[in-house]
Tab-separated table of C-alpha atoms in Angstrom:
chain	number	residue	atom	x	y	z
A	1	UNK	CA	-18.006	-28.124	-2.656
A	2	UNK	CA	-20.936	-30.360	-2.843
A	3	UNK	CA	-22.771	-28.992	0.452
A	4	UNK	CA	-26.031	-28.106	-1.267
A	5	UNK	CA	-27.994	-30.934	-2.866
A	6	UNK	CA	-31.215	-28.842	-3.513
A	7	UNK	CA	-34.617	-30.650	-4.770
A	8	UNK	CA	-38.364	-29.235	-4.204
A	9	UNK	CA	-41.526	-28.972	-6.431
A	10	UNK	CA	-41.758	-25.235	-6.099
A	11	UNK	CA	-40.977	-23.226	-9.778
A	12	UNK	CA	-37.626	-22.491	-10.796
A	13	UNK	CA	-36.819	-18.861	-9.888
A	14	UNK	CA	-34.566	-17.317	-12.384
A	15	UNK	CA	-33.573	-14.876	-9.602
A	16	UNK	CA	-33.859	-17.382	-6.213
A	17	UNK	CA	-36.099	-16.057	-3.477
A	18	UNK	CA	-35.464	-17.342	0.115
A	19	UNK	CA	-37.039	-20.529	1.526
A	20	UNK	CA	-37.428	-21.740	-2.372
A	21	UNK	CA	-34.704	-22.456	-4.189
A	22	UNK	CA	-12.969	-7.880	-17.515
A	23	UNK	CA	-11.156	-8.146	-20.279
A	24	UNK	CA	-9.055	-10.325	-20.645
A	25	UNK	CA	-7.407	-13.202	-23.344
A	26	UNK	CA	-7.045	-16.523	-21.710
A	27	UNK	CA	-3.407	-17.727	-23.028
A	28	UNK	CA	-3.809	-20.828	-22.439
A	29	UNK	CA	-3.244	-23.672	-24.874
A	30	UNK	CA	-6.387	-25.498	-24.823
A	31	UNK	CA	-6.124	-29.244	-25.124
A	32	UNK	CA	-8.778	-31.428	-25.915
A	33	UNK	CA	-8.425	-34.065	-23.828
A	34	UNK	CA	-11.295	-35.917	-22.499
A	35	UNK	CA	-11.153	-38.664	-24.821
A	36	UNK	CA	-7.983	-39.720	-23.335
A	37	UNK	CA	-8.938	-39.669	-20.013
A	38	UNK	CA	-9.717	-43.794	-18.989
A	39	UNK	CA	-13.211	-43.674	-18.273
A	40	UNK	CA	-12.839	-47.218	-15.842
A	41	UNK	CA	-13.707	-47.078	-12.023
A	42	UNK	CA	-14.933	-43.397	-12.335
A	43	UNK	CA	-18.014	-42.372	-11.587
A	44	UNK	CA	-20.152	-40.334	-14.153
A	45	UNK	CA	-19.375	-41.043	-17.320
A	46	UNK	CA	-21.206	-38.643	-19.827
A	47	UNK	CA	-21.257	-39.023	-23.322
A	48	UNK	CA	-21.385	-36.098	-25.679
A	49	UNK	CA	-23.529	-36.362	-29.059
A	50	UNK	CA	-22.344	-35.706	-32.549
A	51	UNK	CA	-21.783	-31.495	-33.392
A	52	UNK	CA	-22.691	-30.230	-29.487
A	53	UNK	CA	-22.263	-26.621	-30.253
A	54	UNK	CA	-25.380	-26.228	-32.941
A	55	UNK	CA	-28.613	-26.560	-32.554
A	56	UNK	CA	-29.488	-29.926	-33.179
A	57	UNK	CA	-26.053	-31.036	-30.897
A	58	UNK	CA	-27.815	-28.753	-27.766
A	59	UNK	CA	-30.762	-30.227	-27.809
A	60	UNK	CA	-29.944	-34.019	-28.294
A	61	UNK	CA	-29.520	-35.672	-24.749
A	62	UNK	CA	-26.099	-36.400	-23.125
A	63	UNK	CA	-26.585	-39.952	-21.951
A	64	UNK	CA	-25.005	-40.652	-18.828
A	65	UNK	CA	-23.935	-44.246	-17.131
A	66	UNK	CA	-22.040	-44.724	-13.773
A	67	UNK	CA	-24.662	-42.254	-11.953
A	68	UNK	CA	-27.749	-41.721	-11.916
A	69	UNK	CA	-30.254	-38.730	-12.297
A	70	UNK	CA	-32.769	-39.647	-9.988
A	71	UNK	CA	-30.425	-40.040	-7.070
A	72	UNK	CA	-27.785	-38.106	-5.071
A	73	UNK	CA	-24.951	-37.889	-8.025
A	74	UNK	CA	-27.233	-36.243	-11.014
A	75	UNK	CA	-25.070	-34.237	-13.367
A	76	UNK	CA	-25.707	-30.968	-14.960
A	77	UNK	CA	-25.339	-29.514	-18.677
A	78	UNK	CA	-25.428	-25.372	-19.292
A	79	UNK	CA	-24.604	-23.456	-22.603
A	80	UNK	CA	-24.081	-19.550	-22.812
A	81	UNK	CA	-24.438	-18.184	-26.470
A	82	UNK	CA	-22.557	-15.373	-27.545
A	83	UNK	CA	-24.401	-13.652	-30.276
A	84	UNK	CA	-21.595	-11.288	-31.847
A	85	UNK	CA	-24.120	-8.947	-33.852
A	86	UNK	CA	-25.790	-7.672	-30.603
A	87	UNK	CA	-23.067	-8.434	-28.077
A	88	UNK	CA	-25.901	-10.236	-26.000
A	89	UNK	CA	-25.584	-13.897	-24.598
A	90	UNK	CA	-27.846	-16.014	-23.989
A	91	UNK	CA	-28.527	-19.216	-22.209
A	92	UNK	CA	-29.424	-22.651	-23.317
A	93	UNK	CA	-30.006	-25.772	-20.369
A	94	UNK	CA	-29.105	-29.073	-22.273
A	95	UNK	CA	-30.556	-32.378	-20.601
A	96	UNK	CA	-28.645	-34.741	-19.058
A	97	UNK	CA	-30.557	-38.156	-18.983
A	98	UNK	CA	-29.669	-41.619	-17.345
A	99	UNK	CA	-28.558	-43.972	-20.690
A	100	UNK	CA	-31.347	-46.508	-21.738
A	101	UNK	CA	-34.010	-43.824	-20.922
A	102	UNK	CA	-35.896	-41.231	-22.403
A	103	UNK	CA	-36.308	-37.316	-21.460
A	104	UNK	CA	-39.488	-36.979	-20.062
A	105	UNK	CA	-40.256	-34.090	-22.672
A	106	UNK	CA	-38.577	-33.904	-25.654
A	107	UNK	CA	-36.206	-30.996	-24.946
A	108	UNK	CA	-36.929	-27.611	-27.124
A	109	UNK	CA	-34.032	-27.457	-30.186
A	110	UNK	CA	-33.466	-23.059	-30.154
A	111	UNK	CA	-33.041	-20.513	-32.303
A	112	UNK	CA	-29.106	-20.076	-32.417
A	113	UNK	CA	-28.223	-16.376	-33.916
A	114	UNK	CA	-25.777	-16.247	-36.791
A	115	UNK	CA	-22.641	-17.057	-35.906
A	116	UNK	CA	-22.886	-17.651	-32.734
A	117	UNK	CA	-20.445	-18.708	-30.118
A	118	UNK	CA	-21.149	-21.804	-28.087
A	119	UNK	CA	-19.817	-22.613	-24.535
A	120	UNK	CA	-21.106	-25.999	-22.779
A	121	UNK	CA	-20.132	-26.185	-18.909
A	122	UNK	CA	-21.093	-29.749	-17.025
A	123	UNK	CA	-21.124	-29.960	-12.967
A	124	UNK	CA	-22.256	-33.411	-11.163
A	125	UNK	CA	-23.221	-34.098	-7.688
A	126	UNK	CA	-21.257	-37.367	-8.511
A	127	UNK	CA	-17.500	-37.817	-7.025
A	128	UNK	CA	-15.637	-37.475	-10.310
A	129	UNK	CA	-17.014	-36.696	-14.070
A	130	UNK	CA	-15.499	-38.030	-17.493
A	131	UNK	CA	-17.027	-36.973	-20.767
A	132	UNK	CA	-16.999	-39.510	-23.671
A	133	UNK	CA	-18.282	-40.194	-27.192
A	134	UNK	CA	-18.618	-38.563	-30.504
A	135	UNK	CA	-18.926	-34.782	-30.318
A	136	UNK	CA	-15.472	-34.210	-28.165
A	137	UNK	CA	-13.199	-33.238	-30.669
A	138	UNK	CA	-15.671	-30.981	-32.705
A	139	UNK	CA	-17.198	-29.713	-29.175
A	140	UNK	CA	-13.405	-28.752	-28.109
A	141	UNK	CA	-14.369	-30.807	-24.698
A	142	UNK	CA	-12.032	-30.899	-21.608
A	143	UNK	CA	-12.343	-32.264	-18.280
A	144	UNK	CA	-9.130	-32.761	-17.086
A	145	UNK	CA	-5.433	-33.840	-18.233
A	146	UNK	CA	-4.917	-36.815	-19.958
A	147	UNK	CA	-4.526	-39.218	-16.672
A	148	UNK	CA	-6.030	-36.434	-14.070
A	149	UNK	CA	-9.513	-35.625	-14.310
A	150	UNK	CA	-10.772	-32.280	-12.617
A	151	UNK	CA	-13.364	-34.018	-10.869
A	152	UNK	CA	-16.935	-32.848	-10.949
A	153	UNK	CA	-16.578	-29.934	-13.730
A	154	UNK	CA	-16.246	-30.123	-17.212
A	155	UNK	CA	-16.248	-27.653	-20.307
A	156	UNK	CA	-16.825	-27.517	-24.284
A	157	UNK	CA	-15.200	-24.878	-26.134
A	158	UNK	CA	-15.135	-22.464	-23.355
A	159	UNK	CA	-11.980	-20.524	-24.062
A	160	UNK	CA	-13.467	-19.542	-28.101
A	161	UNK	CA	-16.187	-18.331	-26.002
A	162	UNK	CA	-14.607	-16.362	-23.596
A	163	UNK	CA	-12.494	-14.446	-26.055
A	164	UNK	CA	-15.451	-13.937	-28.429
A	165	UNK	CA	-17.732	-12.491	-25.651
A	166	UNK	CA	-14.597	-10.941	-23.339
A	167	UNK	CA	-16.161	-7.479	-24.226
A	168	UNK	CA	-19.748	-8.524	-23.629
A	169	UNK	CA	-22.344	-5.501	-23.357
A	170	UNK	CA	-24.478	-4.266	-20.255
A	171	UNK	CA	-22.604	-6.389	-17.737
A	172	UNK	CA	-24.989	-5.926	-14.493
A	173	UNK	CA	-22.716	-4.286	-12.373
A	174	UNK	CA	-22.683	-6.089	-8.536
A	175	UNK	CA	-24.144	-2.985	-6.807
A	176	UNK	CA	-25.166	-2.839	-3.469
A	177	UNK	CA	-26.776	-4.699	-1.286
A	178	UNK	CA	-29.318	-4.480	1.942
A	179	UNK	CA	-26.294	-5.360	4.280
A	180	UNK	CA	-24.417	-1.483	2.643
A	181	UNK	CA	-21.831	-3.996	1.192
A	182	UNK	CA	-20.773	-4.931	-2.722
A	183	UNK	CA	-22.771	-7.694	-3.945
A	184	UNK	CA	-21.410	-10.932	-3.929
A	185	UNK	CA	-19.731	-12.529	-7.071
A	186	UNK	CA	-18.591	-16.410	-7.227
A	187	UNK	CA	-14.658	-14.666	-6.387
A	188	UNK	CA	-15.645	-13.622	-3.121
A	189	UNK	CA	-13.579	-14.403	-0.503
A	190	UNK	CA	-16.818	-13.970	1.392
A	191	UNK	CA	-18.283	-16.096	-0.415
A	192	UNK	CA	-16.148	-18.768	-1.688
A	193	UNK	CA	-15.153	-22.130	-0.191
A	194	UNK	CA	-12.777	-24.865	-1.151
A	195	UNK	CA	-13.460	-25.378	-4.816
A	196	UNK	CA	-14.936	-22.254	-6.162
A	197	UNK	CA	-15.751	-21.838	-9.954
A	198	UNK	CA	-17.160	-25.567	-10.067
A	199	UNK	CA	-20.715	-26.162	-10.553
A	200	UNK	CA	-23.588	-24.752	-13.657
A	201	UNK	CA	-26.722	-23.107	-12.584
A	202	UNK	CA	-28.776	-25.798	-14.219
A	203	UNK	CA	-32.356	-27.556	-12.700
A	204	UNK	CA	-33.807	-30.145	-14.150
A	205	UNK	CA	-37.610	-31.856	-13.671
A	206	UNK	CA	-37.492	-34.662	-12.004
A	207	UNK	CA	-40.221	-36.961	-12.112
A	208	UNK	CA	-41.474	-39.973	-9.948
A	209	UNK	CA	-40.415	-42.703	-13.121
A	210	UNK	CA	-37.121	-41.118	-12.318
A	211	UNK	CA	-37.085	-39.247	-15.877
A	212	UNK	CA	-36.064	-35.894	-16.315
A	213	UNK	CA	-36.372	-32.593	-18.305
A	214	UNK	CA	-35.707	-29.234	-19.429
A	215	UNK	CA	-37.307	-26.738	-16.475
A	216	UNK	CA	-39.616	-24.709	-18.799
A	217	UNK	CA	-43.189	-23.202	-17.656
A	218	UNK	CA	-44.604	-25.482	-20.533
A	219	UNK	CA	-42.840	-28.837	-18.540
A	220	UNK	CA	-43.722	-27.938	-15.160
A	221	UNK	CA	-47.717	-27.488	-16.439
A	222	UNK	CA	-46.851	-31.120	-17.723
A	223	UNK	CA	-45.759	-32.322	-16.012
A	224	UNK	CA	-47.573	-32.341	-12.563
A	225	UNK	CA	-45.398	-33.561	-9.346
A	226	UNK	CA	-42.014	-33.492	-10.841
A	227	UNK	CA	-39.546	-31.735	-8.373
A	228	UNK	CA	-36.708	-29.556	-9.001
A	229	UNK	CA	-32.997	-30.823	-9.110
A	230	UNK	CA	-30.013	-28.660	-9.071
A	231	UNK	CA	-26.369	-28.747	-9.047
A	232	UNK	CA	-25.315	-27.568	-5.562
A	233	UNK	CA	-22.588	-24.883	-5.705
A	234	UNK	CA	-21.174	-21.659	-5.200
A	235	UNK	CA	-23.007	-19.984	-8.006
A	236	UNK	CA	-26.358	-21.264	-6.840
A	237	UNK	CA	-25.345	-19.663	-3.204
A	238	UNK	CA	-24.333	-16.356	-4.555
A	239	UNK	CA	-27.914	-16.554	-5.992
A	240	UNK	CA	-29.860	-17.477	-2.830
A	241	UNK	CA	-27.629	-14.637	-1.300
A	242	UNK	CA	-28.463	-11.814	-3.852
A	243	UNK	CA	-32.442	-12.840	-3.176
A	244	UNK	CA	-32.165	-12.119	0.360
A	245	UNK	CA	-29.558	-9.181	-0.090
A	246	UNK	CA	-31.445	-7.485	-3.004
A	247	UNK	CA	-28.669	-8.224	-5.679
A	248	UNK	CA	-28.947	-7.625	-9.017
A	249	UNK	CA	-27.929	-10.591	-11.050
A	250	UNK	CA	-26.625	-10.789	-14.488
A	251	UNK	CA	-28.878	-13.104	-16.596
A	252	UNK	CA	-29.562	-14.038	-20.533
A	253	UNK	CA	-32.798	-15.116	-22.030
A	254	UNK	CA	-33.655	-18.770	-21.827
A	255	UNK	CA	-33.619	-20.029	-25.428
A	256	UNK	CA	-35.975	-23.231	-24.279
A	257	UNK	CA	-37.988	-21.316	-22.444
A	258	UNK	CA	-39.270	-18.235	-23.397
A	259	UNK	CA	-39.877	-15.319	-21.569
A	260	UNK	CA	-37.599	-16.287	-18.645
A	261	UNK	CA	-34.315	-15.470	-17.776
A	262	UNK	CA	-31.261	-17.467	-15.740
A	263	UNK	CA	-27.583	-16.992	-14.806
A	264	UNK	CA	-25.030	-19.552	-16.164
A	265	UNK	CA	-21.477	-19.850	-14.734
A	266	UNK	CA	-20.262	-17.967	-17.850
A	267	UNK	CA	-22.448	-14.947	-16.679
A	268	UNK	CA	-21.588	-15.413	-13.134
A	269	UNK	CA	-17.713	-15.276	-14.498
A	270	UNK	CA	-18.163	-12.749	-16.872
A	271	UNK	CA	-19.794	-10.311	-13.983
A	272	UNK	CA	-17.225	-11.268	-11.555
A	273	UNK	CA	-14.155	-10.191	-13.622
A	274	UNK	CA	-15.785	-7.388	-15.016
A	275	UNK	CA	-16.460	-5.936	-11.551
A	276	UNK	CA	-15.181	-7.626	-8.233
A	277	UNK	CA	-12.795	-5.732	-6.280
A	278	UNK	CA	-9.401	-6.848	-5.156
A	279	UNK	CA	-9.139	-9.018	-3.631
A	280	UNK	CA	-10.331	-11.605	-6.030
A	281	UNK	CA	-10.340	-15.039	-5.210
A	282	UNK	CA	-8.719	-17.117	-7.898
A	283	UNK	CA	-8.496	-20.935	-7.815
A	284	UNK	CA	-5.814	-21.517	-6.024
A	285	UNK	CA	-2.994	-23.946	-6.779
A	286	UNK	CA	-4.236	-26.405	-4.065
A	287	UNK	CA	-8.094	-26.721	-5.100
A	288	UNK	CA	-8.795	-30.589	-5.371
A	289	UNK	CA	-9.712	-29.853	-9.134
A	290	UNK	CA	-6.285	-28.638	-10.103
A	291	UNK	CA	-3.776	-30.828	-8.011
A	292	UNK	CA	-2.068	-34.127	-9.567
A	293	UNK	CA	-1.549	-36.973	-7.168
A	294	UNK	CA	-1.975	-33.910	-4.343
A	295	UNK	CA	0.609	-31.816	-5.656
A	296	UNK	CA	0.067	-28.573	-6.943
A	297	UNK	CA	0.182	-28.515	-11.422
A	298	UNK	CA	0.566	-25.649	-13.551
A	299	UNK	CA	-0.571	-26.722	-16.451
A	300	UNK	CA	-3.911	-28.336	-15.032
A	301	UNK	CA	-4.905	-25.159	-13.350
A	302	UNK	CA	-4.516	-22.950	-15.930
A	303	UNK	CA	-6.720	-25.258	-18.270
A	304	UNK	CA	-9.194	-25.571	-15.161
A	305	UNK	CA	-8.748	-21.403	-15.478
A	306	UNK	CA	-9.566	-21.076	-18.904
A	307	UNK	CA	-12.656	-22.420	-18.518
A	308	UNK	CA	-13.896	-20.185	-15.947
A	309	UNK	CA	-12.502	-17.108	-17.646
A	310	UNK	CA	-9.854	-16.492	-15.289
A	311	UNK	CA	-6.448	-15.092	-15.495
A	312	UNK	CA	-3.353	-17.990	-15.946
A	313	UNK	CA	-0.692	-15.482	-15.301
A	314	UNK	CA	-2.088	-14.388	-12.050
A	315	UNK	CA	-1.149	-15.992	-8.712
A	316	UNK	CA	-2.185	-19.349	-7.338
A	317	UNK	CA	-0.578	-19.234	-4.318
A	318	UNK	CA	-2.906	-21.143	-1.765
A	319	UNK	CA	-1.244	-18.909	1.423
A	320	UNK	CA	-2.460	-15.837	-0.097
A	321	UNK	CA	-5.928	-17.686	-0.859
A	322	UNK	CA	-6.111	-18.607	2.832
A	323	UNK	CA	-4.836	-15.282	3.889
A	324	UNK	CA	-7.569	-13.600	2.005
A	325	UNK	CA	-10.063	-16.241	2.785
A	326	UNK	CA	-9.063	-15.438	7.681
A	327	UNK	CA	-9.230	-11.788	6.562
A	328	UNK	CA	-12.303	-11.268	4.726
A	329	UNK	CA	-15.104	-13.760	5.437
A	330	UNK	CA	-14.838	-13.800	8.936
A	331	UNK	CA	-15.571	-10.123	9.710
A	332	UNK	CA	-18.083	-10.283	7.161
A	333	UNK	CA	-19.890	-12.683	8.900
A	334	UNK	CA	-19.818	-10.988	11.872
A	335	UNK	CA	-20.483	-7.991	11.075
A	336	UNK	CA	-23.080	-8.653	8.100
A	337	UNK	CA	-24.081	-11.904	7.526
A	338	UNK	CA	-25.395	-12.599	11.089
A	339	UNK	CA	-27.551	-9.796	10.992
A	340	UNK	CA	-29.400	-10.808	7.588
A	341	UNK	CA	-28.725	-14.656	7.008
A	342	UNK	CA	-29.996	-16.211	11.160
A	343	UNK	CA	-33.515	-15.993	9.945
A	344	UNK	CA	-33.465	-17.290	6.182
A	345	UNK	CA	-33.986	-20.774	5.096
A	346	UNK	CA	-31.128	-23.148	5.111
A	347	UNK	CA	-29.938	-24.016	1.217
A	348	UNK	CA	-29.117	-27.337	2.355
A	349	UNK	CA	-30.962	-28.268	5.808
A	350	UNK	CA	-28.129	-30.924	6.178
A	351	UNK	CA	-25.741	-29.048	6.756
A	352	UNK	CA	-27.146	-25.536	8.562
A	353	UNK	CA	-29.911	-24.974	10.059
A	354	UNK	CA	-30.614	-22.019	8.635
A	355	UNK	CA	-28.467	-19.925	5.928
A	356	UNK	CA	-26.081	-18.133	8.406
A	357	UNK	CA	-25.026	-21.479	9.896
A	358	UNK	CA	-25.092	-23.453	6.559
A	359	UNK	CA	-22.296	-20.432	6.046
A	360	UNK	CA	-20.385	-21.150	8.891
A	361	UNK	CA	-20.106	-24.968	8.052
A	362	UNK	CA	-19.064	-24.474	5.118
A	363	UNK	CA	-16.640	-21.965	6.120
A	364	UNK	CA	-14.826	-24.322	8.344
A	365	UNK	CA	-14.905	-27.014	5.964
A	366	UNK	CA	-12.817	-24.849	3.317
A	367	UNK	CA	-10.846	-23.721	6.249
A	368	UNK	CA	-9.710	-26.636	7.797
A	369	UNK	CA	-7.165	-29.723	6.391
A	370	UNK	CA	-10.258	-31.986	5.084
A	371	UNK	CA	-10.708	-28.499	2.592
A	372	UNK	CA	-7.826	-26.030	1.834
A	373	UNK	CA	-6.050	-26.460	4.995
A	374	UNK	CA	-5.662	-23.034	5.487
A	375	UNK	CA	-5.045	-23.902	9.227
A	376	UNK	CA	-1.928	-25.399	8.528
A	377	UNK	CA	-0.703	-23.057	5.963
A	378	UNK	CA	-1.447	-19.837	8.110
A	379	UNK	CA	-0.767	-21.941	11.896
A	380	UNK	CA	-4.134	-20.492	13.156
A	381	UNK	CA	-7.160	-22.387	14.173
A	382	UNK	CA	-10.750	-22.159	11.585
A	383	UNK	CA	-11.969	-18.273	13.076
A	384	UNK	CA	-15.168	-19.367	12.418
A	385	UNK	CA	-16.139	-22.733	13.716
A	386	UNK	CA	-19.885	-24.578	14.931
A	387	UNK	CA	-21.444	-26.616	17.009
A	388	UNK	CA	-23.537	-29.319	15.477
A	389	UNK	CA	-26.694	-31.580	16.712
A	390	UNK	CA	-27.029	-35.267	17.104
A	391	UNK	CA	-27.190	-35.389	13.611
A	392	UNK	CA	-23.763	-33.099	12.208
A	393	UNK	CA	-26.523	-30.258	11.124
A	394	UNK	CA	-24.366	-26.791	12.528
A	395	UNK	CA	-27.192	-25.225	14.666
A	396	UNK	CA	-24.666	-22.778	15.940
A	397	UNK	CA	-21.805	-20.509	14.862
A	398	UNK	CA	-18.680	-18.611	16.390
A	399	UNK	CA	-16.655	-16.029	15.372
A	400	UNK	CA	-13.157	-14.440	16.047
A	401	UNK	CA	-12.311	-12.039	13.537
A	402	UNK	CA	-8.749	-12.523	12.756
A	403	UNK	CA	-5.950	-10.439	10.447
A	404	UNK	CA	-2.972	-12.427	9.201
């Protein structure tokens, strides 16, 4: 859910700090698709170069027409490497850049290890997202069935990740946090809202000639002024949360930027199924990114699945989704939430006025028919609802715990 559209000029945190921001085989039959999809009246349209899983492919730029990076719809590139000698992955942040221009640094080509597994997630702040051009069919590239696109997510060669890296090492367990509770994880019913599993943790540099690049230590020295763009998303939120909560989250070495460390959405996957507890929130059969014409499809949620390492065979049912969703978050809130999130910054100021409220928003926006319509599906009213300003910014939340 595109809620948080974060840009500043502080330095990336790896881990975010407040105010500044599983085993399983996936048997699925992947189909590369994304050629097929018709590229006309959508909105970003990236192209992939030749060979995107090696070296040279990760650090040539996807070009990009139909949106553009220095505005509101900016897309997003992310690679996790599996490296199968040390069972260690790493993470690699390819740049997206507006077609006709150039990066503003040329981004850093990295040391791949031998034989390593490539996985290439894309998310976009943009309403829909098609990938094109010549590295699809070697890059194993899906965004969607043939005439249904997900929408804002795309993946290369996910699933030959996934099964190559399924029994990762030193997966950073959730732990604990300051409010006594299990971390969160992006399947959180706590945490997750109408399209969960959607968005990379890629930033970008921004810069005032409306170029961007990679967000190394080396471009930020170099690049003086440039401010921070991000994909806004669930996995940046669970993040911002673990910074205020203490969380430990599970990161990889930045191959173009050494010394530093990030999540990825294959990390934040990879931790979830290793260690949430049940209930865990699945994509559901009614998420916007998996329905056909509005009507729930099989087949495009399970490929939507694969690429987020999740299991096809378990259920989709979008009653038990909202079920979980009335159960769990709301007495959460209440009972933990309020007590930690009413003074921390909002992640998107739009929306909430500060964290706790941006939480409730968002909340009822999953809740309600615009989102999941978990109100109709359960006949109960959003448990958690706000009241807004002048301006729609939630500057206010209530709660009625509910069990269903």
């Amino acid at each position: 859910m595109r809620l948080i559209r974060q840009t500043g000029s502080c330095q990336r945190h790896r881990v975010p700090a407040p105010g500044c921001i599983a085993n399983m085989r996936v048997a699925v039959v992947l189909l590369v698709v994304a050629s097929a999809v018709a590229v006309h009246g959508q909105d970003c349209v990236i192209t992939v170069p030749p060979n995107p899983l090696t070296a040279e492919g990760l650090a040539t730029p996807y070009t990009m027409t139909g949106c553009d990076q220095a505005a509101d719809t900016a897309s997003f590139a992310e690679a996790s490497i599996y490296d199968p000698a040390t069972q260690t992955i790493s993470v690699y942040h390819p740049l997206v850049i507006n077609a006709g221009t150039q990066p503003a640094a040329p981004p850093v080509v990295p040391s791949l290890p031998a034989n390593a597994i490539v996985g290439i997630w894309f998310g976009s702040n943009g309403d829909t997202l098609t990938l094109t051009g010549p590295g699809l069919a070697n890059g194993n590239c899906v965004n969607g069935l043939p005439d249904s696109l997900f929408g804002q997510v795309a993946y290369c060669n996910a699933v030959a990740f996934f099964q190559a890296a399924r029994n990762v090492q030193n997966v950073t367990p959730l732990g604990t946090g300051l409010d006594e509770q299990p971390c969160p994880s992006t399947r959180d019913f706590a945490i997750v809202d109408m399209d969960q599993s959607d968005n990379v943790d890629t930033t970008y540099l921004l810069t005032a000639s409306g170029q961007v690049a990679q967000n190394t230590a080396a471009n930020r020295r170099d690049l003086p002024g440039a401010k921070v763009i991000s994909n806004g998303s669930d996995n940046g939120l669970v993040e911002y949360i673990a910074g205020v909560l203490q969380c430990a989250l599970f990161v990889g070495n930045v191959l173009e930027d050494p010394g530093a460390t990030s999540p990825s959405l294959a990390l934040d996957e990879i931790q979830a199924a290793r260690f949430q507890q049940a209930p865990v929130a699945l994509v559901p059969d009614n998420d916007a990114m998996v329905v056909v014409n509005g009507q729930p499809n099989l087949q495009k949620r399970n490929l939507y699945r694969a690429g987020v390492f999740q299991d096809p065979n378990a259920s989709g049912s979008p009653t038990d989704y909202c079920r979980n969703l009335a159960n769990i978050a709301p007495t959460r809130f209440q009972d933990h939430f309020q007590r930690f999130f009413t003074t921390v910054a909002s992640p998107d100021p739009a929306t909430g006025n500060q964290l706790f409220n941006f939480m409730c928003a968002r909340f009822q926006g999953a809740f309600e028919a615009a989102g999941l319509d978990c109100a109709g599906l359960l006949g109960i009213p959003s448990p958690i609802t706000v009241s807004v300003d002048a301006n729609g910014v939630a500057t206010g939340c209530s709660i009625s715990a509910v069990q269903v």
